[in-house]
Coordinates of C-alpha atoms in Angstrom, one line a residue:
X1 CA 0.0 0.0 0.0
X2 CA 1.4 3.4 -0.9
X3 CA 2.3 5.8 1.9
X4 CA -0.5 8.2 1.3
X5 CA -3.2 5.5 1.1
X6 CA -5.2 4.8 4.2
X7 CA -6.7 1.5 5.3
X8 CA -10.2 1.9 6.6
X9 CA -11.1 -0.2 9.7
X10 CA -14.3 -0.4 11.8
X11 CA -14.3 0.9 15.4
X12 CA -17.6 -0.1 17.0
X13 CA -19.6 0.9 13.9
X14 CA -17.5 3.9 13.0
X15 CA -15.2 3.8 10.0
X16 CA -11.8 5.1 10.9
X17 CA -8.2 5.4 9.7
X18 CA -5.2 4.3 11.8
X19 CA -3.1 7.5 12.0
X20 CA 0.2 6.9 13.7
X21 CA 2.1 9.9 12.2
X22 CA 1.4 13.5 12.9
X23 CA 0.0 15.4 9.9
X24 CA 2.1 18.5 10.4
X25 CA 5.6 17.1 10.7
X26 CA 5.2 13.5 9.6
X27 CA 6.9 12.1 12.7
X28 CA 5.5 8.9 14.2
X29 CA 3.7 9.5 17.5
X30 CA 4.1 7.7 20.8
X31 CA 1.2 6.2 22.7
X32 CA -0.1 8.5 25.4
X33 CA -3.4 6.8 26.4
X34 CA -5.2 3.8 25.0
X35 CA -8.6 2.1 25.5
X36 CA -10.4 5.4 25.9
X37 CA -14.2 5.6 25.8
X38 CA -16.4 8.7 25.7
X39 CA -17.8 8.8 29.3
X40 CA -19.5 12.2 28.8
X41 CA -21.7 11.6 25.8
X42 CA -21.4 7.9 25.2
X43 CA -20.1 8.1 21.6
X44 CA -19.2 4.7 20.2
X45 CA -15.6 3.6 19.7
X46 CA -12.4 2.8 21.6
X47 CA -9.8 5.5 21.2
X48 CA -6.1 6.2 21.7
X49 CA -4.3 9.5 22.1
X50 CA -0.9 9.7 20.4
X51 CA 1.7 12.4 21.0
X52 CA 4.4 13.8 18.7
X53 CA 7.7 14.0 20.4
X54 CA 8.9 16.8 18.1
X55 CA 5.8 19.1 18.2
X56 CA 4.4 17.8 21.6
X57 CA 0.9 17.9 20.0
X58 CA -1.7 15.2 20.7
X59 CA -4.1 13.6 18.3
X60 CA -6.9 11.0 18.3
X61 CA -6.2 7.7 16.8
X62 CA -7.9 6.1 15.0
X63 CA -9.3 9.1 13.2
X64 CA -13.0 8.8 12.1
X65 CA -13.5 9.2 8.3
X66 CA -15.3 12.5 7.5
X67 CA -18.5 10.7 6.4
X68 CA -18.9 8.9 9.7
X69 CA -18.2 11.8 12.1
X70 CA -22.0 12.4 12.5
X71 CA -22.3 9.0 14.2
X72 CA -20.2 10.3 17.1
X73 CA -22.6 13.2 17.8
X74 CA -26.0 11.4 18.1
X75 CA -26.2 12.3 21.8
X76 CA -24.2 15.5 21.7
X77 CA -26.1 18.8 21.3
X78 CA -23.9 21.9 21.5
X79 CA -26.4 24.5 20.7
X80 CA -29.5 23.6 22.7
X81 CA -31.1 26.1 25.0
X82 CA -30.4 25.7 28.7
X83 CA -33.2 25.3 31.1
X84 CA -33.5 28.4 33.3
X85 CA -33.7 27.2 36.9
X86 CA -35.4 29.3 39.6
X87 CA -33.0 31.9 41.0
X88 CA -32.8 30.2 44.4
X89 CA -31.6 26.9 42.8
X90 CA -29.3 28.8 40.5
X91 CA -27.5 30.4 43.4
X92 CA -27.1 27.1 45.1
X93 CA -25.8 25.5 41.9
X94 CA -23.3 28.3 41.6
X95 CA -22.2 27.9 45.2
X96 CA -21.7 24.1 44.7
X97 CA -19.8 24.7 41.4
X98 CA -17.6 27.3 42.9
X99 CA -16.7 25.1 45.8
X100 CA -15.7 22.3 43.5
X101 CA -13.8 24.6 41.2
X102 CA -11.9 25.9 44.2
X103 CA -10.6 22.3 44.8
X104 CA -9.2 22.3 41.3
X105 CA -7.3 25.5 42.1
X106 CA -9.5 28.0 40.3
X107 CA -10.1 31.5 41.8
X108 CA -13.8 31.8 42.3
X109 CA -16.0 34.2 44.2
X110 CA -17.1 32.7 47.5
X111 CA -19.4 34.9 49.5
X112 CA -19.7 32.9 52.7
X113 CA -22.8 32.5 54.7
X114 CA -25.5 29.7 54.5
X115 CA -25.4 29.4 50.8
X116 CA -21.6 28.8 50.8
X117 CA -21.9 26.3 53.6
X118 CA -24.6 24.4 51.6
X119 CA -22.3 24.6 48.6
X120 CA -19.4 23.1 50.5
X121 CA -21.6 20.3 51.8
X122 CA -23.1 19.4 48.4
X123 CA -19.7 19.8 46.7
X124 CA -18.7 16.5 48.5
X125 CA -21.3 14.5 46.6
X126 CA -19.5 12.3 44.0
X127 CA -21.8 12.8 41.0
X128 CA -21.8 16.5 41.4
X129 CA -18.0 16.5 41.6
X130 CA -18.0 14.4 38.4
X131 CA -20.3 16.8 36.6
X132 CA -18.2 19.9 37.4
X133 CA -14.9 18.1 36.9
X134 CA -16.1 16.9 33.5
X135 CA -17.1 20.4 32.5
X136 CA -13.6 21.6 33.0
X137 CA -12.1 18.3 31.6
X138 CA -10.6 17.6 35.1
X139 CA -8.0 20.3 34.4
X140 CA -6.4 21.9 37.5
X141 CA -5.7 25.6 37.4
X142 CA -2.1 26.4 36.6
X143 CA -0.7 30.0 36.8
X144 CA 0.2 31.0 33.3
X145 CA -1.2 27.7 31.9
X146 CA -2.4 27.6 28.3
X147 CA -4.8 25.3 26.5
X148 CA -5.7 25.0 22.8
X149 CA -9.1 23.3 22.3
X150 CA -9.7 22.4 18.7
X151 CA -13.2 21.4 17.9
X152 CA -14.8 23.2 20.8
X153 CA -18.5 22.6 20.0
X154 CA -20.5 25.5 21.4
X155 CA -17.3 27.2 22.7
X156 CA -18.5 27.0 26.4
X157 CA -15.3 25.2 27.5

């Protein structure tokens, strides 16, 4: 098979290409993580992240072929309208979220009082920690840290 030809394989119903070299520099990547599944939206497939030692960039392997990408987004809606909770619940949700974000090192506005106390108590609940952690991709705050998010959906992240 010629170097520029790609062999299509099936990954849980998704047609994909095995891409072991980085598109920009052509270097072969090293395995970063393997056996990954989409826990957030339940998209099909088992995935690997590869890293280029020269560029230090990371890519998804295998890569879905363009005509099958829509199959990965059947449960992912980036532009739906959010429900508007009653203001009292919105304040409590914000207090819970801020207390969880504080554990990741983020600087957040904590006002104190009963609402903050309730926020600290509820922020210990596992599923709530998972929801907030997932929303920030479990990334801890780092002074001067930078992140490039390509393919950002609605842009909320």
